[in-house]
Coordinates of C-alpha atoms in Angstrom, one line a residue:
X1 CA 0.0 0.0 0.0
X2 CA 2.9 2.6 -0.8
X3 CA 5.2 3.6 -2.9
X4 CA 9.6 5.0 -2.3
X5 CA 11.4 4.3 -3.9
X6 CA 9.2 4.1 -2.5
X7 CA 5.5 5.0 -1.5
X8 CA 6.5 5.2 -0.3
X9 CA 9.9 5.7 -2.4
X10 CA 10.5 2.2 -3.8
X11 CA 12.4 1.2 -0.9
X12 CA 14.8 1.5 1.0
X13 CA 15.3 4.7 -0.5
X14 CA 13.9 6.1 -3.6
X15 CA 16.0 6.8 -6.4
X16 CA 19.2 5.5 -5.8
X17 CA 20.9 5.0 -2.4
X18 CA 23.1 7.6 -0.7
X19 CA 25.8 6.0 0.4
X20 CA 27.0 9.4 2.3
X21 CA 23.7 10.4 2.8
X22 CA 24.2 7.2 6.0
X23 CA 26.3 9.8 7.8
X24 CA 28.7 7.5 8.2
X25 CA 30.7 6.8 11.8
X26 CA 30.0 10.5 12.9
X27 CA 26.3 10.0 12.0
X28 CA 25.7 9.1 16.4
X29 CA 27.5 12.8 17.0
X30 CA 25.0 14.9 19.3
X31 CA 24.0 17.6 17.2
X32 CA 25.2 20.2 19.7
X33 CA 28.3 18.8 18.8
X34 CA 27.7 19.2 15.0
X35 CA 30.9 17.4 13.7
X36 CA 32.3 18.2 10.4
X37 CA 33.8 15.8 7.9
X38 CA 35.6 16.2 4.8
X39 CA 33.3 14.9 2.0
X40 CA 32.9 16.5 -1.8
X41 CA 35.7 18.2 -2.8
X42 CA 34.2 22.1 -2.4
X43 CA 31.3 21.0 0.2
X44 CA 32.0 20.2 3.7
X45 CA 29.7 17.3 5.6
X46 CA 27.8 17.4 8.8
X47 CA 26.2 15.1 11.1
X48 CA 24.2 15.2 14.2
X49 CA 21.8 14.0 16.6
X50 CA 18.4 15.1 17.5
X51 CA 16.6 14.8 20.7
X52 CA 14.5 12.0 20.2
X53 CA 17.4 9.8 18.3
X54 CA 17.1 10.7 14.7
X55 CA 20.2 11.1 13.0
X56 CA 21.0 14.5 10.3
X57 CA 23.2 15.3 7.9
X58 CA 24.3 18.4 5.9
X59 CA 26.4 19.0 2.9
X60 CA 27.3 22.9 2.8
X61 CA 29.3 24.3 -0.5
X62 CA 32.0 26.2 0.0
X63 CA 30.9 28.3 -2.8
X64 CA 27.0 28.6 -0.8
X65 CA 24.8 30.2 -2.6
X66 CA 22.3 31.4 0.1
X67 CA 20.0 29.0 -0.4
X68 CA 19.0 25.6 2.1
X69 CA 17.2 23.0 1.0
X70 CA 15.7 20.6 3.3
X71 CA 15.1 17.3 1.8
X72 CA 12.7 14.4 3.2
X73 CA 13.1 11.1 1.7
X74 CA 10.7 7.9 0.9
X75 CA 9.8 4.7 2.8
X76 CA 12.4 2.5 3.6
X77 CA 15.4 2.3 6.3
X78 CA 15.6 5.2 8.7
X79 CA 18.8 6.4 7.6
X80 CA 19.6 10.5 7.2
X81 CA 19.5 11.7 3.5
X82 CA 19.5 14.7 1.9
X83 CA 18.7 14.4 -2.2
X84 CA 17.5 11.4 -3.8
X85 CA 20.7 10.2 -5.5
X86 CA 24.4 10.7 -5.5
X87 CA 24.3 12.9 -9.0
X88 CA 21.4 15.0 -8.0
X89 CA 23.4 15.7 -4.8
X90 CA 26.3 16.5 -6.6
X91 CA 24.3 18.8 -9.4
X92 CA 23.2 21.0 -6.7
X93 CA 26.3 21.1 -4.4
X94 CA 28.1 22.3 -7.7
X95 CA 25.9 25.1 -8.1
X96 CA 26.1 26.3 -4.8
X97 CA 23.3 24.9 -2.7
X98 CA 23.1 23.7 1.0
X99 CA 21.3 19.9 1.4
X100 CA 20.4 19.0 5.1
X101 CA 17.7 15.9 5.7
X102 CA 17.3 13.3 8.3
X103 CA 17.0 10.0 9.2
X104 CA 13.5 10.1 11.0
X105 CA 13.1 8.3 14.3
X106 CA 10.6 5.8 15.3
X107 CA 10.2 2.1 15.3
X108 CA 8.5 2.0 12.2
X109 CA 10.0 2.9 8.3
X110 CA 6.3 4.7 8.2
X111 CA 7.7 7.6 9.7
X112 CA 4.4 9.8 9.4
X113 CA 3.9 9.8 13.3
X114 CA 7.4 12.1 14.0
X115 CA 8.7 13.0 10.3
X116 CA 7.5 16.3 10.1
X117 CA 8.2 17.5 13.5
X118 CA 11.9 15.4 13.0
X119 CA 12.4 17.8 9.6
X120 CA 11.5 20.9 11.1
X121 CA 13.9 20.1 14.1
X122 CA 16.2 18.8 11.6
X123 CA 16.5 22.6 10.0
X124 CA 16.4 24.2 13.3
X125 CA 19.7 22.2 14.6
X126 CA 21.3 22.6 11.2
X127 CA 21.0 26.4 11.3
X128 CA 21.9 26.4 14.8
X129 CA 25.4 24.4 14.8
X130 CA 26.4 24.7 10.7
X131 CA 27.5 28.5 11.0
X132 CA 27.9 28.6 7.1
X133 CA 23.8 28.3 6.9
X134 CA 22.8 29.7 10.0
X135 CA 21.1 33.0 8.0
X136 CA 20.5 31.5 4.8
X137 CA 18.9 33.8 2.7
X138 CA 16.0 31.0 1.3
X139 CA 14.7 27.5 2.5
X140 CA 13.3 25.7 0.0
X141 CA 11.8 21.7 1.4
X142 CA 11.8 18.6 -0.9
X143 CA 11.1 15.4 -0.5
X144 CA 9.8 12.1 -2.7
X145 CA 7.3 9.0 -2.4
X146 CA 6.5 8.7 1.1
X147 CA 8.8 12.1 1.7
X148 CA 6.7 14.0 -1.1
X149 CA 3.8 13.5 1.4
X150 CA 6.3 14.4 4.5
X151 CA 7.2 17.6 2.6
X152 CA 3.3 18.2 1.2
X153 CA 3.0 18.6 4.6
X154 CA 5.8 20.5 5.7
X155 CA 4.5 22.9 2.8
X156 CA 1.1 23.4 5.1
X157 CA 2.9 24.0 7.8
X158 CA 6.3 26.0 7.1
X159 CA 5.1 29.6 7.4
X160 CA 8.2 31.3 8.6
X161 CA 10.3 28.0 8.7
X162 CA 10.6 27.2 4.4
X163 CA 9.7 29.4 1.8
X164 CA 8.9 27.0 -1.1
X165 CA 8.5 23.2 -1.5
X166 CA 9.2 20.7 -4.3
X167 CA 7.3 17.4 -3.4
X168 CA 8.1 14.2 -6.0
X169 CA 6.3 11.3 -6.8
X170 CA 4.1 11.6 -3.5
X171 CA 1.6 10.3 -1.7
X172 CA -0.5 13.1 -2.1
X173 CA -4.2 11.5 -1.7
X174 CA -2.8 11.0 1.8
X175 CA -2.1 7.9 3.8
X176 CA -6.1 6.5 4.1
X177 CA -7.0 7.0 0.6
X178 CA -3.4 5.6 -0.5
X179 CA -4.1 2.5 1.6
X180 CA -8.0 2.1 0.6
X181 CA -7.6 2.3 -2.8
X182 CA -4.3 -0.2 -2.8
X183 CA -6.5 -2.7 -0.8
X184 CA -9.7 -2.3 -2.9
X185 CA -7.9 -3.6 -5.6
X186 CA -6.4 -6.6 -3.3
X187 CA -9.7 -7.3 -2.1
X188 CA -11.0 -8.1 -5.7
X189 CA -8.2 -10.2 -5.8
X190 CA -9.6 -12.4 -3.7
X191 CA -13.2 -12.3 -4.5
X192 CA -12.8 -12.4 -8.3
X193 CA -9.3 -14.3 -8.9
X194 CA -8.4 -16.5 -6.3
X195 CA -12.3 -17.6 -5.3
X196 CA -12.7 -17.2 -8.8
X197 CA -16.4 -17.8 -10.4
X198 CA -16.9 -21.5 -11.6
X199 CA -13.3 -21.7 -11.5
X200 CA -12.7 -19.3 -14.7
X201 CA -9.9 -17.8 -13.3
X202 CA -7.7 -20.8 -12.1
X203 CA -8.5 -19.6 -8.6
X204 CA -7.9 -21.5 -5.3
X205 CA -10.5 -20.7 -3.4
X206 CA -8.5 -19.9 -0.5
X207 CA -8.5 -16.0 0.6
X208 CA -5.4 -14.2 0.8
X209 CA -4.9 -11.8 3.7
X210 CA -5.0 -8.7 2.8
X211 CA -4.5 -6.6 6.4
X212 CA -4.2 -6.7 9.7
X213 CA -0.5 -8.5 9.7
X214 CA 1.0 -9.5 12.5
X215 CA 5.0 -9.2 10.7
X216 CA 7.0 -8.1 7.3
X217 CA 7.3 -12.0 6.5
X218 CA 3.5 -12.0 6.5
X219 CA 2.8 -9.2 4.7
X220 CA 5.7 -10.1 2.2
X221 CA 3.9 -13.7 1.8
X222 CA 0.6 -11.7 1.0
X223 CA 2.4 -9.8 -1.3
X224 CA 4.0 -13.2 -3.4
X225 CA 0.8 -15.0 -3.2
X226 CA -1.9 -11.9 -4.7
X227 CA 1.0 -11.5 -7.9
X228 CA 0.9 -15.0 -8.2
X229 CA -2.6 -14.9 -8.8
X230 CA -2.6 -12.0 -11.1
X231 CA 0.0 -14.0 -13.0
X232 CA -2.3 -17.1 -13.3
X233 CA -5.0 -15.4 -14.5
X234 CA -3.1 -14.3 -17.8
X235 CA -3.5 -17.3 -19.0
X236 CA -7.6 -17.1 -19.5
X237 CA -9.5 -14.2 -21.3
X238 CA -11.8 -14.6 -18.4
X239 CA -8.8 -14.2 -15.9
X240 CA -7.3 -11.0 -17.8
X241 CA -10.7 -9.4 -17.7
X242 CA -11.0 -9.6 -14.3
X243 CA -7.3 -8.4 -14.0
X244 CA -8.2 -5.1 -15.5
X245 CA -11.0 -4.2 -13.2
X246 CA -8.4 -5.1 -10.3
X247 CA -6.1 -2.7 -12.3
X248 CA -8.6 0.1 -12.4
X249 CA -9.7 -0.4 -8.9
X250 CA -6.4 0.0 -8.0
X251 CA -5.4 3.1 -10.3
X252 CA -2.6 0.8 -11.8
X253 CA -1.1 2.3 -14.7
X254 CA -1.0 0.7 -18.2
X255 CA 2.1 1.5 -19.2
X256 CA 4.8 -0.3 -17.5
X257 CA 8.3 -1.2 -20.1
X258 CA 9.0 -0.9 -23.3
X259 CA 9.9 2.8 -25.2
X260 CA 5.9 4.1 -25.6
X261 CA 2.5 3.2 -24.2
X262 CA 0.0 1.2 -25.9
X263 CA -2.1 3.2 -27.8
X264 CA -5.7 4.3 -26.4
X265 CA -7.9 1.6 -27.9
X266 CA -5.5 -1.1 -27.6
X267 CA -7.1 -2.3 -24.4
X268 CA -4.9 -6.1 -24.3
X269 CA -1.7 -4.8 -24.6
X270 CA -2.9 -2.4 -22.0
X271 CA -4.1 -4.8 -19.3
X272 CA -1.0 -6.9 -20.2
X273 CA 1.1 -3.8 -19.4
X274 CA -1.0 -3.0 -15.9
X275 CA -0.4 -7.2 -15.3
X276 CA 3.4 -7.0 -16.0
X277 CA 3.2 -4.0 -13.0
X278 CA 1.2 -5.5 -10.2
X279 CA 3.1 -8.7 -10.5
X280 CA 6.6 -7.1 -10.6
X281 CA 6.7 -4.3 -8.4
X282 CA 3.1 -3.1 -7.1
X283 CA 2.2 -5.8 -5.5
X284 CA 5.0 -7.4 -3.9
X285 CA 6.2 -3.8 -2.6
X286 CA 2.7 -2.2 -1.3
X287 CA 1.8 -5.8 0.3
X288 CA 5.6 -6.4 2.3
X289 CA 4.9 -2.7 3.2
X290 CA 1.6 -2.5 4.6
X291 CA 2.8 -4.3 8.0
X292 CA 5.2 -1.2 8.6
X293 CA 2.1 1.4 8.1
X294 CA -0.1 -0.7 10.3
X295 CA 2.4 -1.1 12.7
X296 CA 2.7 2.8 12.8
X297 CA -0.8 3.7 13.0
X298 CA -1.7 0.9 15.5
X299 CA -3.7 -1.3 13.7
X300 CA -5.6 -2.4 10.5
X301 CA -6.8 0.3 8.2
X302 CA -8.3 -0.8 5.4
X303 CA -12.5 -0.5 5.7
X304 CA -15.1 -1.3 2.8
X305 CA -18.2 -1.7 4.9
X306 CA -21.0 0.1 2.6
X307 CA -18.8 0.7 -0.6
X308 CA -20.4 0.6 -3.9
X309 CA -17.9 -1.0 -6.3
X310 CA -19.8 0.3 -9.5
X311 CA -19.9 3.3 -8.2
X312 CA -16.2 3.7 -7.7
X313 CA -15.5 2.4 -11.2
X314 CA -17.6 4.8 -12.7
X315 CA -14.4 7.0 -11.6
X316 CA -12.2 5.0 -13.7
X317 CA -10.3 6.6 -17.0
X318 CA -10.2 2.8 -17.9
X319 CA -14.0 2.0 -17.3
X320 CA -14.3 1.4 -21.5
X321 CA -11.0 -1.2 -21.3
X322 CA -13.0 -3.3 -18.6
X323 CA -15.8 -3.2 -20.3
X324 CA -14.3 -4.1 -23.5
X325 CA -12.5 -6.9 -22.0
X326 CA -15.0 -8.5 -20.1
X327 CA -17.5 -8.1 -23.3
X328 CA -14.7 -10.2 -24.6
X329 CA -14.5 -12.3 -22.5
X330 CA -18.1 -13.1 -21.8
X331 CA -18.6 -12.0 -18.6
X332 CA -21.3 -10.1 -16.8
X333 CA -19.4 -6.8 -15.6
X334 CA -22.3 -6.0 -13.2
X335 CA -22.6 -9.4 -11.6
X336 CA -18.9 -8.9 -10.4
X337 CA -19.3 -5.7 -9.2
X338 CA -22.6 -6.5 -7.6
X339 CA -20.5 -9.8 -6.0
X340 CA -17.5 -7.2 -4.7
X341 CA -20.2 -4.7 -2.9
X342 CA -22.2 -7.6 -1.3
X343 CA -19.3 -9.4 0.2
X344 CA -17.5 -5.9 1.2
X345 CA -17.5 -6.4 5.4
X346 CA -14.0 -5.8 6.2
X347 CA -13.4 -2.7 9.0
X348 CA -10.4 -1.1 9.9
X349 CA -9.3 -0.4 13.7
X350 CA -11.1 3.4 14.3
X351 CA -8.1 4.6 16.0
X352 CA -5.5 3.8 13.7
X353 CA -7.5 5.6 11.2
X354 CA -8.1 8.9 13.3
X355 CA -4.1 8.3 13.7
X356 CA -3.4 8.1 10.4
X357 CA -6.1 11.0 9.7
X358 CA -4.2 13.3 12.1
X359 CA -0.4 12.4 10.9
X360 CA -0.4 11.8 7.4
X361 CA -3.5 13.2 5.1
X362 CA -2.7 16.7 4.0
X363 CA -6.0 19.6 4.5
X364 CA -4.4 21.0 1.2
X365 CA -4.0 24.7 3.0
X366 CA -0.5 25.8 2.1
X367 CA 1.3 27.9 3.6
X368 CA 4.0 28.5 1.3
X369 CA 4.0 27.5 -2.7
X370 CA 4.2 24.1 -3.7
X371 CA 5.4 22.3 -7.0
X372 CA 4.7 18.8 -7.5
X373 CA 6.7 16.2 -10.1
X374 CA 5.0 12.6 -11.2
X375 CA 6.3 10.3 -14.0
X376 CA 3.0 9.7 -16.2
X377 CA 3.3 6.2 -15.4
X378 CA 4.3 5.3 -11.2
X379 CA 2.8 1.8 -10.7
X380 CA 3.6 2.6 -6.9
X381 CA 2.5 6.1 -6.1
X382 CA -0.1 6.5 -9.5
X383 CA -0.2 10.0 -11.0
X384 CA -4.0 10.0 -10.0
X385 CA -3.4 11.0 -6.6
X386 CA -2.0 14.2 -8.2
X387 CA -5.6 15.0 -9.0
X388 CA -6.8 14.2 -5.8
X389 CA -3.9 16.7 -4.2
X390 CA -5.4 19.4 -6.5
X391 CA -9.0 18.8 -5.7
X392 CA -7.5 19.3 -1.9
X393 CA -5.7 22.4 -2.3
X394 CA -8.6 23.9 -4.7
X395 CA -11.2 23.2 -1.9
X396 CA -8.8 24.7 0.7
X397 CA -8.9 27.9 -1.2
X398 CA -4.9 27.8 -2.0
X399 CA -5.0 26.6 -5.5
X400 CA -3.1 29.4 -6.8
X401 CA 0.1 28.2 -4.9
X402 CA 0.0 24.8 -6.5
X403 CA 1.5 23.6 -9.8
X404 CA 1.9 20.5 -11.1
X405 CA 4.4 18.9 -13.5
X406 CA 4.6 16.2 -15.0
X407 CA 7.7 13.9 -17.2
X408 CA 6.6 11.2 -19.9
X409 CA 8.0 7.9 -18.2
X410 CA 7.0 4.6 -16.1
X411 CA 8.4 4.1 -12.9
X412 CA 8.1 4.6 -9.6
X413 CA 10.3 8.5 -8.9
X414 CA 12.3 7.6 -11.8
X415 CA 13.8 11.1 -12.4
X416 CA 17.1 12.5 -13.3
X417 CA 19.1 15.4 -12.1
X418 CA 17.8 17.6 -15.7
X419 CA 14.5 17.0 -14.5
X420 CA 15.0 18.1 -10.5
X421 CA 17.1 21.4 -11.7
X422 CA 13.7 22.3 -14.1
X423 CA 11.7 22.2 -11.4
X424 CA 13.7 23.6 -8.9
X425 CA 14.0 26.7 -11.3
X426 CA 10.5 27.0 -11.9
X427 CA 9.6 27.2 -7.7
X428 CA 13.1 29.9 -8.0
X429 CA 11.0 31.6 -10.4
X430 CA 7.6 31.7 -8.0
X431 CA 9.3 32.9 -5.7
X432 CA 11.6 35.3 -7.2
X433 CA 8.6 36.6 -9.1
X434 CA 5.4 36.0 -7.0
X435 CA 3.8 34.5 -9.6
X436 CA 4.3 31.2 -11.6
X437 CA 3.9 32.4 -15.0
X438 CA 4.9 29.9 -18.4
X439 CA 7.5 28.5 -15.6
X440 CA 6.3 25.5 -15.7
X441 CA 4.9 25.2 -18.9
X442 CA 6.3 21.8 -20.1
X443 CA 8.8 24.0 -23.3
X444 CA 10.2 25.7 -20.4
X445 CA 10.9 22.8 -18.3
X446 CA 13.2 21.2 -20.8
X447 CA 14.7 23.9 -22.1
X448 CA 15.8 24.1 -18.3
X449 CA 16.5 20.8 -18.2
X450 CA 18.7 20.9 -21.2
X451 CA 20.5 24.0 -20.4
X452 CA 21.3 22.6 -17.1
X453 CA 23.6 20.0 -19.1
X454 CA 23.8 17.3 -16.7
X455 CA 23.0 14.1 -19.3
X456 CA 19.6 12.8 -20.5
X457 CA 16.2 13.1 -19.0
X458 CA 12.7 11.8 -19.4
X459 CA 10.7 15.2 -20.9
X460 CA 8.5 17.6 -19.2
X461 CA 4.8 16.7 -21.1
X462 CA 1.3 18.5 -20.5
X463 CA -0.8 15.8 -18.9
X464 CA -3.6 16.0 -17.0
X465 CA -3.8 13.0 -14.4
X466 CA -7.0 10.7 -14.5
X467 CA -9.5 10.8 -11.3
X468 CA -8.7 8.6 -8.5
X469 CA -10.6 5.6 -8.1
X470 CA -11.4 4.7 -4.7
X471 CA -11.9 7.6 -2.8
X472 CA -14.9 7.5 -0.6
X473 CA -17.5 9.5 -0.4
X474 CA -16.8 11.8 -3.0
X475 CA -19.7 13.7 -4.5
X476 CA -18.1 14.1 -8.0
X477 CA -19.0 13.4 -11.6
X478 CA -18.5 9.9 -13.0
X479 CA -15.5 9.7 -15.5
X480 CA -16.3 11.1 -18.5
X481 CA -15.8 7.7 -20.4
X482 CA -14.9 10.2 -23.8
X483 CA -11.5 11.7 -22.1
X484 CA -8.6 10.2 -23.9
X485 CA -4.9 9.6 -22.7
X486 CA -3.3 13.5 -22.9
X487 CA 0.2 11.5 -23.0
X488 CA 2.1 11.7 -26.6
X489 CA 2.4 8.6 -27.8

């Protein structure tokens, strides 16, 4: 139920690893003893300790150029970070900037409970003991996966702490609607793949547990046995049919290798594409996750008591590829759906919910400008939650300080450092400028990225990111079934 590189980032880190983002043997130095190591050759290297045990680090130019930039990173071990890979690090220590991020503290890698306040204390020690950044003249946060939410809400809350925020390939829907949606698709899993109906889909019969573990092994068994299901059911029309509703239910995108998408109407390679995802990476990772989250939160989370499956598909940009396929395939659409809503009696602990409600679900008021980065195609963290972020915000009243850019590619925060120094000048320009003008207009994004000349880079697009399926109680439209892929293809 994440993404990292996760949620929640993939991983144990998204991106790449850091190996100096670890801190190293000072990285257990008591921040008010700040100790300095020799690291790049023009940036000097920091570590410390805060209060409640979570480790920082800082990289400071000798060449600073006034701005700090406080970085939050994805799901995964709690090590201190501060940029998502080695030459994105390097990119912006060369032009001058400060990077300080922490390790988070906690006994869980779902770090939502004590991340924000751990960041904010982060930037507080830094400017206290670094004397290099202790005025800087900007703060800027960023983060990615499960730091993109961190930061999203750093960005609510950083009046007079950071002045701008960059959040990546986030979970922006926030923490419940990130898990629901994840386990609504699981949960048809079961129902219409592994019980199967008259045995059409090579299903066992025998439910797979979906929430509520009780360790990582268990969770990571979940994980294994729902993709082996998926992968079964590839071998029947009846069994792919039924994989594309568990795809749409569970915002899985349909492009996952290979150069370009399928095109629009091509609606097998499609599901074969959304397969190839949830059986390599979406659900083994969300599933060996989701005991971390509950873990953190205190309990299960997942509740479908009272949901109307049709109802939610009628959300989906890919309602005309199920209904295609299971026309196909001979199947009565409605009789699964119906069979999904009658058997939906699974509830989720109350107080892990209001705990996750309180900790990690953004109210989308911002207190500062916010630019957001998705790859069109993130089979971990789906693009669609960036339309639920915006709904947020737009409700909130702040939707002028949002923007939202997107790069043509699959994977799960799959950028390079081209693409981070785009966006980082177009929030420069917002603030620079006080307003966001053709900044982030997808010509000017690469011809920032290029100019920045550091190597090749997935382009800048103008996409608009399908509805989220799965969120409850929404009193929206139905998908307009006509919209069409915005993607060039």
């Amino acid at each position: 139920m994440l993404g990292c590189c996760t949620a929640l980032a993939v991983t144990a880190g998204c991106g790449s690893s850091d190996g100096a983002g670890a801190g190293g043997a000072d990285a257990t130095q008591a921040s008010h003893g700040a100790t300095p190591t020799g690291q790049a050759a023009h940036a000097e290297h920091y570590t410390g300790e805060l209060a409640d045990g979570a480790q920082w680090i800082a990289d400071v130019p000798q060449d600073f150029n006034g701005t700090l930039m406080l970085f939050s990173h994805g799901f995964g071990p709690l090590q201190a970070r501060n940029a998502p890979d080695p030459k994105t690090r390097d990119a912006l220590l060369k032009r001058g900037y400060a990077l300080i991020g922490s390790s988070y503290s906690g006994s869980s890698l779902w770090a939502l409970n004590v991340a924000v306040k751990d960041q904010f204390d982060t930037l507080s020690a830094v400017r206290k003991k670094v004397g290099a950044v202790r005025e800087p003249k900007r703060t800027l946060a960023w983060g990615e996966s499960m730091g993109g939410l961190i930061n999203a809400l750093v960005a609510q809350r950083g009046r007079g702490r950071v002045d701008g925020a960059l959040s990546a390939c986030g979970i922006l829907a926030g923490g419940i609607g990130f898990n629901e949606y994840q386990t609504d698709g699981d949960y048809a899993i079961n129902q219409l793949l592994v019980s199967g109906s008259s045995g059409s889909s090579g299903g066992t019969g025998k439910q797979i547990k979906v929430s509520g573990f009780s360790s990582d092994e268990e969770a990571t068994a979940s994980g294994k046995a729902l993709a082996d299901a998926v992968r079964r059911a590839q071998s029947t029309v009846r069994g792919r049919a039924r994989t594309a509703l568990v795809a749409a239910l569970r915002n899985q995108p349909n492009w996952s290798s290979g150069r370009q998408p399928p095109t629009v109407h091509d609606y097998e390679a499609r599901e074969e594409q959304q397969a190839e995802g949830l059986v390599r990476m979406s659900l083994p990772f969300t599933l060996g996750a989701r005991y971390q989250v509950e873990k953190a939160q205190g309990g299960p989370l997942y509740s479908n008591v009272g949901v109307d499956y049709a109802r939610l598909l009628r959300h989906s940009r890919d309602l005309p590829q199920v209904r295609a396929l299971y026309k196909k395939a001979g199947l009565d659409l409605d009789q699964d759906l119906a069979k999904l809503t009658r058997n939906a009696h699974t509830e989720a602990d109350p107080d892990a919910v209001r705990n996750m409600e309180r900790t990690a679900v953004p109210s989308g008021h911002l207190a500062v400008p916010n630019l957001t980065l998705h790859t069109t195609d993130d089979p971990l963290n789906p693009a669609p939650q960036e339309s639920e972020y915006a709904r947020t915000v737009r409700s909130a009243g702040d939707g002028s300080m949002l923007r939202q850019t997107y790069v043509h590619a699959t994977g799960h925060c799959t950028f390079r450092p081209g693409n981070w120094l785009a966006a980082l000048n177009a929030l420069e320009h917002r603030l620079d400028s006080g307003s966001w003008g053709s900044a982030t207009e997808p010509q000017k994004l690469n011809q920032a990225a290029k100019e920045a000349g550091e190597g090749n880079y997935p382009a800048f697009l103008r996409y608009t990111a399908p509805e989220l399926v799965g969120v409850r109680g929404r009193e929206t439209k139905a998908h307009d079934t006509r919209a069409h892929d915005t993607r060039a293809h």
